[in-house]
Every structure is written in structure tokens, then in C-alpha cells.
Amino acid sequence: MRLKLVPDNTSWDFFRFDAITLGLSGIAVIASIILFFVVGLNFGIDFRGGTTIRTNAHSAVDVGAYREALQTLDLGDISITEVYDPTFAADQHVTMVNVQAQDGQESVTQETIDSIETALQEVDPTITFPSVESVGPTVSGELVQTAIIAVSLAIGAVLIYIWLRFEWQFSLGAVLALVHDVTLTIGIFSLLQIRFDLSIIAALLTIVGYSLNDTVVVFDRVRENLRKFKRMALKEVLNLSINETLSRTLMTSVTTLIALIALFILGGDVIRGFVFAMIWGVLVGTYSSVFVASSFLLRFGVKRDWSKPEGGAGTQFAKTDA
């Protein structure tokens, strides 16, 4: 007996409520942009500059006592966050102490770090410091620029790749779906104020690749069916293609989510932000491949040039390997 997430020979109409789905997607994108500019992201030490000290103590954490001990050092903005994780032992109490970059200094000095550790040890002698990360303001600014360039180049490369492999209408549909996925991911991080660091940039690039893979599978079937059913309306061709690839799409997403959820629960707090971004990206990426990319393609239309042999229909690059 085989597991089937989708019944055989499905004929669901994915464009019955396409105006509603596109409208909701548009509202979500606008809301994400507003959240980004109004609320902002909770940038990690990679982008803000400063020092993050991870502490580990046997006794319960008293955030107020920690803060009071550090106020005498006059270090400016300090945030102390207690970390909860089901994998921690009963006597394992972890916090993240974030100290802003000091004015006039390229990075937080070792003397400052030593003074922070000494002050915290006076509060709790059992406290240890498993890791210390420092990033100067100049480096953090360069990282912001590099991150923006990396995501922009990835989406630009996708635009060119799909254009060469299919047609410009396919290319715009795929890129709009990717922009949708990346924007919604940034929006959810702004809404929940989850720490946004370099690992999240890696997750965004991975989401771009994952969503593109799903979209290309659907578009490839669309191109095949356009050749096969030359007189069928584009809407019907798109519906048929999505239904034919739906089992593969859902199976890939579900198996990926199983692994990601296991990592989210058991992987520890260090990678939890990255895993959350991946889970969210798989969900919105699957949604956009089915509803967003195809809906835009339906609106752009597809030029059917049947003067060419069937093997080369579409574009001169129709046989380009993936």
C-alpha cells in the first residue's frame, strides 16, 4: 500500500479564486514592506556591530540582576535574553548578552569583554561563557551591503535563467513569485522580531533555490502540455499541469518539512532562526509555485509559435538542460 498525499487524476481548478489569492498575497507583501520600514528587523550582531556573549549557569537566571551588574560599566545599549530550549538539562540556564559597538572603536575590546564577564561572575559564580562573538561597525555595514547584493544577484540570475529556458512571461512569473517569498519571509521576521543575522541570509538564498525548483517543475510541464494540447486554453493547460505535478510538489514539501520540524525542535536555539526561516520558506514557496507564479503567467499570456518543430517550440533555448 503506497502513501498518497494527492488522489490520482485530480482536476482541481486552481484559478477559481485566483483574484482572491493574488489579492491576499498582495496585501501580505504590502504589510511586510510596512512592517520592515515601521517596525524594522531585529538585526543580530552580524549587522549591528557589537558583541554577543553566550552565558551558561547552573542556577536560574535573574535578568534584572545581570542588567544591574552591567549598568555600572556604562556600555550603552545592552540587551539580555534568556534562551529556552527543550534539549537543555535541568541545571542549564542560558542567556545571550548583546552589547552595542562602542563609539570610536572598530570592535569591542577584550578588556570590555573581560569586564562584562567579571561583572556577571559576581552575580553568579557558576556562570561560564561558551562563546563570544564580536563584529565591528564597519564590518557589519559591509555585511549588510553584501547580503543585499547576494539576494539581488540570485533573483537576477533566476530572471535570466528562466528567460533563456522558457519565455520572458515565465521569467517574470517566476521572479515575482520569488520576490513574494523573500518579502513575506522578511515580513514575518519583522513581525515576530526574530533575530536576523547572516544565517537568515543563507536561508533566504536557500528559499530562492527551493521555490525556483518547484516553479520550474510546474513550468516545464506547462511547456510540454502547450505543445501537446495546441488548441487548449492557457488556463486549462495551467490547471492540467499543476494537477499533474501536484503529487510531486506536495511530497517534496512534506518530506522537507518533516526534517526541518525535527531540527526546529531538537536542533537547539543556535540554528532555530535559520530553521524557522526554512520552514516558512517551504510553505510560502510551495504556495507561490502553485498560485502566484502560474496566476501571473496566466495574466501575461504565452506566445505560441507553432511554426517551429515541436522539439524546439517555445524559444531557441527550449532544449537547455536544467
PDB file of C-alpha atoms in Angstrom:
ATOM      1  CA  MET A   1       0.000   0.000   0.000  1.00  0.00           C
ATOM      2  CA  ARG A   2       1.506   3.300  -1.124  1.00  0.00           C
ATOM      3  CA  LEU A   3       1.097   6.571   0.698  1.00  0.00           C
ATOM      4  CA  LYS A   4      -0.728   9.108  -1.466  1.00  0.00           C
ATOM      5  CA  LEU A   5      -0.930  12.734  -0.473  1.00  0.00           C
ATOM      6  CA  VAL A   6      -2.892  13.541  -3.632  1.00  0.00           C
ATOM      7  CA  PRO A   7      -5.540  11.328  -5.296  1.00  0.00           C
ATOM      8  CA  ASP A   8      -4.875  10.071  -8.808  1.00  0.00           C
ATOM      9  CA  ASN A   9      -6.176  12.077 -11.767  1.00  0.00           C
ATOM     10  CA  THR A  10      -7.033  15.227  -9.819  1.00  0.00           C
ATOM     11  CA  SER A  11      -8.791  18.006 -11.728  1.00  0.00           C
ATOM     12  CA  TRP A  12      -8.886  20.850  -9.219  1.00  0.00           C
ATOM     13  CA  ASP A  13      -9.401  24.364 -10.522  1.00  0.00           C
ATOM     14  CA  PHE A  14      -6.554  26.384  -9.024  1.00  0.00           C
ATOM     15  CA  PHE A  15      -7.729  29.583 -10.705  1.00  0.00           C
ATOM     16  CA  ARG A  16     -11.270  29.586  -9.391  1.00  0.00           C
ATOM     17  CA  PHE A  17     -10.334  32.064  -6.681  1.00  0.00           C
ATOM     18  CA  ASP A  18      -7.136  33.425  -8.205  1.00  0.00           C
ATOM     19  CA  ALA A  19      -8.261  37.031  -7.756  1.00  0.00           C
ATOM     20  CA  ILE A  20      -8.659  36.364  -4.024  1.00  0.00           C
ATOM     21  CA  THR A  21      -5.341  34.513  -3.638  1.00  0.00           C
ATOM     22  CA  LEU A  22      -3.435  37.177  -5.562  1.00  0.00           C
ATOM     23  CA  GLY A  23      -5.194  39.887  -3.565  1.00  0.00           C
ATOM     24  CA  LEU A  24      -4.270  38.240  -0.267  1.00  0.00           C
ATOM     25  CA  SER A  25      -0.689  37.807  -1.469  1.00  0.00           C
ATOM     26  CA  GLY A  26      -0.554  41.458  -2.464  1.00  0.00           C
ATOM     27  CA  ILE A  27      -1.893  42.550   0.937  1.00  0.00           C
ATOM     28  CA  ALA A  28       0.656  40.307   2.684  1.00  0.00           C
ATOM     29  CA  VAL A  29       3.516  41.752   0.608  1.00  0.00           C
ATOM     30  CA  ILE A  30       2.432  45.347   1.323  1.00  0.00           C
ATOM     31  CA  ALA A  31       2.051  44.539   5.037  1.00  0.00           C
ATOM     32  CA  SER A  32       5.541  43.005   5.068  1.00  0.00           C
ATOM     33  CA  ILE A  33       7.027  46.115   3.479  1.00  0.00           C
ATOM     34  CA  ILE A  34       5.261  48.352   6.001  1.00  0.00           C
ATOM     35  CA  LEU A  35       6.471  46.185   8.886  1.00  0.00           C
ATOM     36  CA  PHE A  36      10.019  46.369   7.558  1.00  0.00           C
ATOM     37  CA  PHE A  37      10.051  50.194   7.434  1.00  0.00           C
ATOM     38  CA  VAL A  38       7.925  50.842  10.533  1.00  0.00           C
ATOM     39  CA  VAL A  39       8.909  48.079  12.957  1.00  0.00           C
ATOM     40  CA  GLY A  40      12.211  47.048  11.378  1.00  0.00           C
ATOM     41  CA  LEU A  41      14.185  43.862  11.789  1.00  0.00           C
ATOM     42  CA  ASN A  42      15.776  42.605  14.967  1.00  0.00           C
ATOM     43  CA  PHE A  43      19.264  42.633  13.487  1.00  0.00           C
ATOM     44  CA  GLY A  44      21.776  40.310  15.061  1.00  0.00           C
ATOM     45  CA  ILE A  45      25.329  41.185  15.923  1.00  0.00           C
ATOM     46  CA  ASP A  46      26.380  40.473  12.318  1.00  0.00           C
ATOM     47  CA  PHE A  47      24.548  43.565  11.070  1.00  0.00           C
ATOM     48  CA  ARG A  48      24.500  45.930  14.056  1.00  0.00           C
ATOM     49  CA  GLY A  49      28.081  45.614  15.188  1.00  0.00           C
ATOM     50  CA  GLY A  50      28.992  44.874  18.774  1.00  0.00           C
ATOM     51  CA  THR A  51      29.453  41.802  20.919  1.00  0.00           C
ATOM     52  CA  THR A  52      27.249  38.829  21.741  1.00  0.00           C
ATOM     53  CA  ILE A  53      28.229  36.810  24.814  1.00  0.00           C
ATOM     54  CA  ARG A  54      26.548  33.476  25.410  1.00  0.00           C
ATOM     55  CA  THR A  55      26.384  32.562  29.104  1.00  0.00           C
ATOM     56  CA  ASN A  56      25.633  29.269  30.815  1.00  0.00           C
ATOM     57  CA  ALA A  57      24.806  28.998  34.531  1.00  0.00           C
ATOM     58  CA  HIS A  58      23.691  26.227  36.898  1.00  0.00           C
ATOM     59  CA  SER A  59      21.259  28.424  38.825  1.00  0.00           C
ATOM     60  CA  ALA A  60      18.166  30.198  37.484  1.00  0.00           C
ATOM     61  CA  VAL A  61      18.820  33.370  35.519  1.00  0.00           C
ATOM     62  CA  ASP A  62      17.967  36.709  37.109  1.00  0.00           C
ATOM     63  CA  VAL A  63      17.889  39.067  34.120  1.00  0.00           C
ATOM     64  CA  GLY A  64      17.384  42.087  36.391  1.00  0.00           C
ATOM     65  CA  ALA A  65      20.496  41.255  38.404  1.00  0.00           C
ATOM     66  CA  TYR A  66      22.514  40.741  35.219  1.00  0.00           C
ATOM     67  CA  ARG A  67      21.371  44.105  33.856  1.00  0.00           C
ATOM     68  CA  GLU A  68      22.081  45.932  37.112  1.00  0.00           C
ATOM     69  CA  ALA A  69      25.602  44.497  37.252  1.00  0.00           C
ATOM     70  CA  LEU A  70      26.357  45.671  33.696  1.00  0.00           C
ATOM     71  CA  GLN A  71      24.877  49.164  34.044  1.00  0.00           C
ATOM     72  CA  THR A  72      27.868  50.287  36.112  1.00  0.00           C
ATOM     73  CA  LEU A  73      30.151  49.607  33.121  1.00  0.00           C
ATOM     74  CA  ASP A  74      28.472  52.364  31.042  1.00  0.00           C
ATOM     75  CA  LEU A  75      28.449  50.318  27.827  1.00  0.00           C
ATOM     76  CA  GLY A  76      25.382  51.884  26.234  1.00  0.00           C
ATOM     77  CA  ASP A  77      22.593  49.700  24.843  1.00  0.00           C
ATOM     78  CA  ILE A  78      22.672  46.207  26.337  1.00  0.00           C
ATOM     79  CA  SER A  79      20.050  43.521  25.752  1.00  0.00           C
ATOM     80  CA  ILE A  80      19.866  40.339  27.805  1.00  0.00           C
ATOM     81  CA  THR A  81      17.741  37.471  26.535  1.00  0.00           C
ATOM     82  CA  GLU A  82      17.166  34.191  28.318  1.00  0.00           C
ATOM     83  CA  VAL A  83      17.230  31.209  25.971  1.00  0.00           C
ATOM     84  CA  TYR A  84      14.761  28.363  26.402  1.00  0.00           C
ATOM     85  CA  ASP A  85      15.292  25.006  24.758  1.00  0.00           C
ATOM     86  CA  PRO A  86      13.783  21.563  25.450  1.00  0.00           C
ATOM     87  CA  THR A  87      17.198  19.978  24.886  1.00  0.00           C
ATOM     88  CA  PHE A  88      18.769  21.843  27.820  1.00  0.00           C
ATOM     89  CA  ALA A  89      19.472  19.983  31.061  1.00  0.00           C
ATOM     90  CA  ALA A  90      17.586  20.942  34.223  1.00  0.00           C
ATOM     91  CA  ASP A  91      20.616  22.837  35.571  1.00  0.00           C
ATOM     92  CA  GLN A  92      21.438  24.528  32.262  1.00  0.00           C
ATOM     93  CA  HIS A  93      20.355  28.173  32.122  1.00  0.00           C
ATOM     94  CA  VAL A  94      21.491  30.068  29.020  1.00  0.00           C
ATOM     95  CA  THR A  95      21.343  33.763  28.137  1.00  0.00           C
ATOM     96  CA  MET A  96      22.532  35.915  25.241  1.00  0.00           C
ATOM     97  CA  VAL A  97      24.060  39.253  26.253  1.00  0.00           C
ATOM     98  CA  ASN A  98      24.229  41.738  23.358  1.00  0.00           C
ATOM     99  CA  VAL A  99      26.410  44.830  23.742  1.00  0.00           C
ATOM    100  CA  GLN A 100      26.359  47.562  21.100  1.00  0.00           C
ATOM    101  CA  ALA A 101      29.526  48.621  19.324  1.00  0.00           C
ATOM    102  CA  GLN A 102      31.346  51.312  21.291  1.00  0.00           C
ATOM    103  CA  ASP A 103      31.767  54.771  19.776  1.00  0.00           C
ATOM    104  CA  GLY A 104      35.138  55.400  18.223  1.00  0.00           C
ATOM    105  CA  GLN A 105      36.112  51.728  18.334  1.00  0.00           C
ATOM    106  CA  GLU A 106      36.238  49.359  15.402  1.00  0.00           C
ATOM    107  CA  SER A 107      35.308  46.458  17.686  1.00  0.00           C
ATOM    108  CA  VAL A 108      34.579  45.794  21.323  1.00  0.00           C
ATOM    109  CA  THR A 109      37.901  45.426  23.109  1.00  0.00           C
ATOM    110  CA  GLN A 110      38.994  42.366  25.015  1.00  0.00           C
ATOM    111  CA  GLU A 111      39.186  44.499  28.180  1.00  0.00           C
ATOM    112  CA  THR A 112      35.471  45.347  27.804  1.00  0.00           C
ATOM    113  CA  ILE A 113      34.610  41.691  27.333  1.00  0.00           C
ATOM    114  CA  ASP A 114      36.647  40.754  30.408  1.00  0.00           C
ATOM    115  CA  SER A 115      34.876  43.414  32.478  1.00  0.00           C
ATOM    116  CA  ILE A 116      31.469  42.092  31.386  1.00  0.00           C
ATOM    117  CA  GLU A 117      32.403  38.539  32.318  1.00  0.00           C
ATOM    118  CA  THR A 118      33.775  39.651  35.693  1.00  0.00           C
ATOM    119  CA  ALA A 119      30.606  41.616  36.493  1.00  0.00           C
ATOM    120  CA  LEU A 120      28.386  38.658  35.637  1.00  0.00           C
ATOM    121  CA  GLN A 121      30.518  36.240  37.666  1.00  0.00           C
ATOM    122  CA  GLU A 122      29.975  38.435  40.714  1.00  0.00           C
ATOM    123  CA  VAL A 123      26.221  37.848  40.278  1.00  0.00           C
ATOM    124  CA  ASP A 124      26.581  34.092  39.734  1.00  0.00           C
ATOM    125  CA  PRO A 125      29.967  32.414  40.346  1.00  0.00           C
ATOM    126  CA  THR A 126      28.827  29.299  38.424  1.00  0.00           C
ATOM    127  CA  ILE A 127      28.396  31.230  35.190  1.00  0.00           C
ATOM    128  CA  THR A 128      30.529  30.288  32.183  1.00  0.00           C
ATOM    129  CA  PHE A 129      30.914  31.846  28.749  1.00  0.00           C
ATOM    130  CA  PRO A 130      30.795  29.200  25.985  1.00  0.00           C
ATOM    131  CA  SER A 131      31.090  31.694  23.120  1.00  0.00           C
ATOM    132  CA  VAL A 132      31.834  35.348  22.412  1.00  0.00           C
ATOM    133  CA  GLU A 133      31.186  36.948  19.005  1.00  0.00           C
ATOM    134  CA  SER A 134      32.358  40.457  18.109  1.00  0.00           C
ATOM    135  CA  VAL A 135      31.710  42.404  14.918  1.00  0.00           C
ATOM    136  CA  GLY A 136      32.869  45.981  14.270  1.00  0.00           C
ATOM    137  CA  PRO A 137      30.517  48.601  12.794  1.00  0.00           C
ATOM    138  CA  THR A 138      32.497  48.828   9.556  1.00  0.00           C
ATOM    139  CA  VAL A 139      32.335  45.079   9.009  1.00  0.00           C
ATOM    140  CA  SER A 140      28.640  44.959   9.878  1.00  0.00           C
ATOM    141  CA  GLY A 141      27.890  47.694   7.317  1.00  0.00           C
ATOM    142  CA  GLU A 142      29.762  45.753   4.652  1.00  0.00           C
ATOM    143  CA  LEU A 143      27.825  42.624   5.561  1.00  0.00           C
ATOM    144  CA  VAL A 144      24.505  44.439   5.059  1.00  0.00           C
ATOM    145  CA  GLN A 145      25.573  45.570   1.590  1.00  0.00           C
ATOM    146  CA  THR A 146      26.899  42.137   0.697  1.00  0.00           C
ATOM    147  CA  ALA A 147      23.677  40.462   1.853  1.00  0.00           C
ATOM    148  CA  ILE A 148      21.516  42.781  -0.278  1.00  0.00           C
ATOM    149  CA  ILE A 149      23.769  42.235  -3.300  1.00  0.00           C
ATOM    150  CA  ALA A 150      23.719  38.441  -2.813  1.00  0.00           C
ATOM    151  CA  VAL A 151      19.910  38.214  -2.732  1.00  0.00           C
ATOM    152  CA  SER A 152      19.532  40.648  -5.648  1.00  0.00           C
ATOM    153  CA  LEU A 153      22.047  38.759  -7.800  1.00  0.00           C
ATOM    154  CA  ALA A 154      20.345  35.453  -7.021  1.00  0.00           C
ATOM    155  CA  ILE A 155      16.965  36.782  -8.158  1.00  0.00           C
ATOM    156  CA  GLY A 156      18.581  38.418 -11.213  1.00  0.00           C
ATOM    157  CA  ALA A 157      20.254  35.139 -12.171  1.00  0.00           C
ATOM    158  CA  VAL A 158      16.891  33.395 -11.883  1.00  0.00           C
ATOM    159  CA  LEU A 159      15.350  36.009 -14.196  1.00  0.00           C
ATOM    160  CA  ILE A 160      17.964  35.334 -16.875  1.00  0.00           C
ATOM    161  CA  TYR A 161      17.887  31.546 -16.443  1.00  0.00           C
ATOM    162  CA  ILE A 162      14.108  31.240 -16.795  1.00  0.00           C
ATOM    163  CA  TRP A 163      14.127  33.673 -19.699  1.00  0.00           C
ATOM    164  CA  LEU A 164      16.634  31.521 -21.590  1.00  0.00           C
ATOM    165  CA  ARG A 165      14.955  28.246 -20.685  1.00  0.00           C
ATOM    166  CA  PHE A 166      11.367  29.278 -21.365  1.00  0.00           C
ATOM    167  CA  GLU A 167       9.963  32.707 -22.354  1.00  0.00           C
ATOM    168  CA  TRP A 168      10.007  36.143 -20.749  1.00  0.00           C
ATOM    169  CA  GLN A 169       6.461  35.601 -19.432  1.00  0.00           C
ATOM    170  CA  PHE A 170       7.628  32.550 -17.493  1.00  0.00           C
ATOM    171  CA  SER A 171      10.625  34.508 -16.264  1.00  0.00           C
ATOM    172  CA  LEU A 172       8.550  37.371 -14.849  1.00  0.00           C
ATOM    173  CA  GLY A 173       6.101  34.962 -13.229  1.00  0.00           C
ATOM    174  CA  ALA A 174       8.924  33.053 -11.511  1.00  0.00           C
ATOM    175  CA  VAL A 175      10.725  36.199 -10.323  1.00  0.00           C
ATOM    176  CA  LEU A 176       7.537  37.772  -8.950  1.00  0.00           C
ATOM    177  CA  ALA A 177       6.924  34.559  -7.020  1.00  0.00           C
ATOM    178  CA  LEU A 178      10.470  34.704  -5.608  1.00  0.00           C
ATOM    179  CA  VAL A 179      10.078  38.363  -4.613  1.00  0.00           C
ATOM    180  CA  HIS A 180       6.799  37.352  -2.941  1.00  0.00           C
ATOM    181  CA  ASP A 181       8.550  34.596  -0.943  1.00  0.00           C
ATOM    182  CA  VAL A 182      11.519  36.714   0.148  1.00  0.00           C
ATOM    183  CA  THR A 183       9.325  39.687   1.101  1.00  0.00           C
ATOM    184  CA  LEU A 184       6.952  37.558   3.192  1.00  0.00           C
ATOM    185  CA  THR A 185       9.912  35.941   4.953  1.00  0.00           C
ATOM    186  CA  ILE A 186      11.350  39.340   5.857  1.00  0.00           C
ATOM    187  CA  GLY A 187       7.878  40.421   6.957  1.00  0.00           C
ATOM    188  CA  ILE A 188       7.380  37.503   9.357  1.00  0.00           C
ATOM    189  CA  PHE A 189      10.808  38.141  10.885  1.00  0.00           C
ATOM    190  CA  SER A 190       9.889  41.782  11.380  1.00  0.00           C
ATOM    191  CA  LEU A 191       6.511  40.879  12.890  1.00  0.00           C
ATOM    192  CA  LEU A 192       7.878  38.280  15.324  1.00  0.00           C
ATOM    193  CA  GLN A 193      11.149  40.161  15.941  1.00  0.00           C
ATOM    194  CA  ILE A 194      13.205  37.006  15.477  1.00  0.00           C
ATOM    195  CA  ARG A 195      16.911  37.751  15.339  1.00  0.00           C
ATOM    196  CA  PHE A 196      18.002  38.453  11.761  1.00  0.00           C
ATOM    197  CA  ASP A 197      21.635  37.545  11.094  1.00  0.00           C
ATOM    198  CA  LEU A 198      23.814  36.051   8.361  1.00  0.00           C
ATOM    199  CA  SER A 199      22.296  32.597   8.795  1.00  0.00           C
ATOM    200  CA  ILE A 200      18.924  34.070   7.776  1.00  0.00           C
ATOM    201  CA  ILE A 201      20.502  35.456   4.602  1.00  0.00           C
ATOM    202  CA  ALA A 202      21.679  31.914   3.871  1.00  0.00           C
ATOM    203  CA  ALA A 203      18.105  30.738   4.484  1.00  0.00           C
ATOM    204  CA  LEU A 204      16.735  33.378   2.084  1.00  0.00           C
ATOM    205  CA  LEU A 205      19.079  32.214  -0.677  1.00  0.00           C
ATOM    206  CA  THR A 206      18.082  28.610   0.004  1.00  0.00           C
ATOM    207  CA  ILE A 207      14.407  29.601  -0.175  1.00  0.00           C
ATOM    208  CA  VAL A 208      15.044  31.225  -3.561  1.00  0.00           C
ATOM    209  CA  GLY A 209      16.536  27.960  -4.838  1.00  0.00           C
ATOM    210  CA  TYR A 210      13.800  25.784  -3.345  1.00  0.00           C
ATOM    211  CA  SER A 211      10.943  27.928  -4.656  1.00  0.00           C
ATOM    212  CA  LEU A 212      12.578  28.155  -8.076  1.00  0.00           C
ATOM    213  CA  ASN A 213      12.905  24.377  -8.236  1.00  0.00           C
ATOM    214  CA  ASP A 214       9.172  23.941  -7.590  1.00  0.00           C
ATOM    215  CA  THR A 215       8.258  26.629 -10.104  1.00  0.00           C
ATOM    216  CA  VAL A 216      10.490  25.191 -12.840  1.00  0.00           C
ATOM    217  CA  VAL A 217       8.899  21.749 -12.433  1.00  0.00           C
ATOM    218  CA  VAL A 218       5.434  23.255 -12.976  1.00  0.00           C
ATOM    219  CA  PHE A 219       6.578  25.462 -15.858  1.00  0.00           C
ATOM    220  CA  ASP A 220       8.324  22.551 -17.559  1.00  0.00           C
ATOM    221  CA  ARG A 221       5.075  20.597 -17.529  1.00  0.00           C
ATOM    222  CA  VAL A 222       3.236  23.682 -18.812  1.00  0.00           C
ATOM    223  CA  ARG A 223       5.603  23.888 -21.762  1.00  0.00           C
ATOM    224  CA  GLU A 224       5.134  20.197 -22.554  1.00  0.00           C
ATOM    225  CA  ASN A 225       1.353  20.494 -22.390  1.00  0.00           C
ATOM    226  CA  LEU A 226       1.361  23.626 -24.556  1.00  0.00           C
ATOM    227  CA  ARG A 227       2.975  21.547 -27.285  1.00  0.00           C
ATOM    228  CA  LYS A 228       0.705  18.571 -26.657  1.00  0.00           C
ATOM    229  CA  PHE A 229      -2.601  20.451 -26.464  1.00  0.00           C
ATOM    230  CA  LYS A 230      -2.167  23.160 -29.064  1.00  0.00           C
ATOM    231  CA  ARG A 231      -5.789  24.306 -29.047  1.00  0.00           C
ATOM    232  CA  MET A 232      -6.439  24.100 -25.305  1.00  0.00           C
ATOM    233  CA  ALA A 233      -6.934  27.407 -23.499  1.00  0.00           C
ATOM    234  CA  LEU A 234      -3.956  28.578 -21.445  1.00  0.00           C
ATOM    235  CA  LYS A 235      -5.958  28.458 -18.206  1.00  0.00           C
ATOM    236  CA  GLU A 236      -6.840  24.826 -18.817  1.00  0.00           C
ATOM    237  CA  VAL A 237      -3.237  23.984 -19.682  1.00  0.00           C
ATOM    238  CA  LEU A 238      -2.027  25.587 -16.451  1.00  0.00           C
ATOM    239  CA  ASN A 239      -4.635  23.755 -14.382  1.00  0.00           C
ATOM    240  CA  LEU A 240      -3.750  20.452 -16.018  1.00  0.00           C
ATOM    241  CA  SER A 241      -0.016  20.995 -15.471  1.00  0.00           C
ATOM    242  CA  ILE A 242      -0.394  21.939 -11.798  1.00  0.00           C
ATOM    243  CA  ASN A 243      -2.612  18.916 -11.170  1.00  0.00           C
ATOM    244  CA  GLU A 244      -0.134  16.607 -12.882  1.00  0.00           C
ATOM    245  CA  THR A 245       2.799  17.882 -10.771  1.00  0.00           C
ATOM    246  CA  LEU A 246       0.847  18.379  -7.529  1.00  0.00           C
ATOM    247  CA  SER A 247       1.767  14.997  -6.050  1.00  0.00           C
ATOM    248  CA  ARG A 248       5.467  15.638  -6.590  1.00  0.00           C
ATOM    249  CA  THR A 249       5.203  19.183  -5.226  1.00  0.00           C
ATOM    250  CA  LEU A 250       3.440  18.157  -2.018  1.00  0.00           C
ATOM    251  CA  MET A 251       5.611  15.088  -1.434  1.00  0.00           C
ATOM    252  CA  THR A 252       8.781  17.181  -1.724  1.00  0.00           C
ATOM    253  CA  SER A 253       7.407  19.845   0.611  1.00  0.00           C
ATOM    254  CA  VAL A 254       6.127  17.407   3.244  1.00  0.00           C
ATOM    255  CA  THR A 255       9.333  15.365   3.410  1.00  0.00           C
ATOM    256  CA  THR A 256      11.391  18.567   3.650  1.00  0.00           C
ATOM    257  CA  LEU A 257       9.131  19.905   6.401  1.00  0.00           C
ATOM    258  CA  ILE A 258       9.468  16.686   8.420  1.00  0.00           C
ATOM    259  CA  ALA A 259      13.253  17.111   8.541  1.00  0.00           C
ATOM    260  CA  LEU A 260      13.006  20.848   9.277  1.00  0.00           C
ATOM    261  CA  ILE A 261      10.479  20.430  12.091  1.00  0.00           C
ATOM    262  CA  ALA A 262      12.731  17.809  13.697  1.00  0.00           C
ATOM    263  CA  LEU A 263      15.634  20.267  13.511  1.00  0.00           C
ATOM    264  CA  PHE A 264      13.479  23.072  14.895  1.00  0.00           C
ATOM    265  CA  ILE A 265      12.501  21.013  17.933  1.00  0.00           C
ATOM    266  CA  LEU A 266      15.755  19.177  18.612  1.00  0.00           C
ATOM    267  CA  GLY A 267      18.430  21.259  16.885  1.00  0.00           C
ATOM    268  CA  GLY A 268      18.902  23.804  19.655  1.00  0.00           C
ATOM    269  CA  ASP A 269      18.456  27.563  19.787  1.00  0.00           C
ATOM    270  CA  VAL A 270      21.589  28.351  17.781  1.00  0.00           C
ATOM    271  CA  ILE A 271      20.066  27.240  14.450  1.00  0.00           C
ATOM    272  CA  ARG A 272      16.406  27.787  15.337  1.00  0.00           C
ATOM    273  CA  GLY A 273      16.121  31.092  13.458  1.00  0.00           C
ATOM    274  CA  PHE A 274      17.597  29.542  10.311  1.00  0.00           C
ATOM    275  CA  VAL A 275      15.295  26.518  10.533  1.00  0.00           C
ATOM    276  CA  PHE A 276      12.232  28.714  11.142  1.00  0.00           C
ATOM    277  CA  ALA A 277      13.073  30.721   8.014  1.00  0.00           C
ATOM    278  CA  MET A 278      13.382  27.486   6.041  1.00  0.00           C
ATOM    279  CA  ILE A 279      10.043  26.132   7.313  1.00  0.00           C
ATOM    280  CA  TRP A 280       8.309  29.389   6.440  1.00  0.00           C
ATOM    281  CA  GLY A 281      10.096  29.469   3.072  1.00  0.00           C
ATOM    282  CA  VAL A 282       8.972  25.948   2.149  1.00  0.00           C
ATOM    283  CA  LEU A 283       5.357  26.836   2.974  1.00  0.00           C
ATOM    284  CA  VAL A 284       5.248  30.128   1.060  1.00  0.00           C
ATOM    285  CA  GLY A 285       7.429  28.707  -1.726  1.00  0.00           C
ATOM    286  CA  THR A 286       5.012  25.842  -2.330  1.00  0.00           C
ATOM    287  CA  TYR A 287       2.080  28.239  -2.234  1.00  0.00           C
ATOM    288  CA  SER A 288       3.679  30.692  -4.647  1.00  0.00           C
ATOM    289  CA  SER A 289       4.681  27.965  -7.132  1.00  0.00           C
ATOM    290  CA  VAL A 290       1.064  26.820  -7.387  1.00  0.00           C
ATOM    291  CA  PHE A 291      -0.899  30.051  -7.026  1.00  0.00           C
ATOM    292  CA  VAL A 292       1.332  33.088  -7.602  1.00  0.00           C
ATOM    293  CA  ALA A 293       3.717  32.183 -10.450  1.00  0.00           C
ATOM    294  CA  SER A 294       1.021  30.452 -12.516  1.00  0.00           C
ATOM    295  CA  SER A 295      -1.519  33.236 -11.928  1.00  0.00           C
ATOM    296  CA  PHE A 296       0.925  35.830 -13.227  1.00  0.00           C
ATOM    297  CA  LEU A 297       1.742  33.613 -16.210  1.00  0.00           C
ATOM    298  CA  LEU A 298      -1.991  33.389 -16.996  1.00  0.00           C
ATOM    299  CA  ARG A 299      -2.238  37.178 -16.975  1.00  0.00           C
ATOM    300  CA  PHE A 300       0.913  37.737 -19.034  1.00  0.00           C
ATOM    301  CA  GLY A 301      -0.124  35.112 -21.573  1.00  0.00           C
ATOM    302  CA  VAL A 302       2.186  32.867 -23.593  1.00  0.00           C
ATOM    303  CA  LYS A 303       3.059  33.307 -27.229  1.00  0.00           C
ATOM    304  CA  ARG A 304       2.557  30.017 -29.052  1.00  0.00           C
ATOM    305  CA  ASP A 305       4.804  29.855 -32.101  1.00  0.00           C
ATOM    306  CA  TRP A 306       3.876  26.646 -33.924  1.00  0.00           C
ATOM    307  CA  SER A 307       5.974  27.469 -36.979  1.00  0.00           C
ATOM    308  CA  LYS A 308       8.886  25.730 -35.217  1.00  0.00           C
ATOM    309  CA  PRO A 309       9.262  21.964 -34.798  1.00  0.00           C
ATOM    310  CA  GLU A 310       7.678  20.663 -31.610  1.00  0.00           C
ATOM    311  CA  GLY A 311      11.040  19.807 -30.073  1.00  0.00           C
ATOM    312  CA  GLY A 312      12.058  23.446 -30.252  1.00  0.00           C
ATOM    313  CA  ALA A 313       8.773  25.122 -29.540  1.00  0.00           C
ATOM    314  CA  GLY A 314       8.848  27.902 -27.039  1.00  0.00           C
ATOM    315  CA  THR A 315      12.247  29.522 -27.586  1.00  0.00           C
ATOM    316  CA  GLN A 316      15.533  28.856 -29.278  1.00  0.00           C
ATOM    317  CA  PHE A 317      16.802  27.733 -25.852  1.00  0.00           C
ATOM    318  CA  ALA A 318      13.970  25.200 -25.326  1.00  0.00           C
ATOM    319  CA  LYS A 319      16.397  22.281 -25.052  1.00  0.00           C
ATOM    320  CA  THR A 320      18.650  23.952 -22.489  1.00  0.00           C
ATOM    321  CA  ASP A 321      19.263  21.494 -19.657  1.00  0.00           C
ATOM    322  CA  ALA A 322      18.249  22.449 -16.124  1.00  0.00           C
TER     323      ALA A 322
END
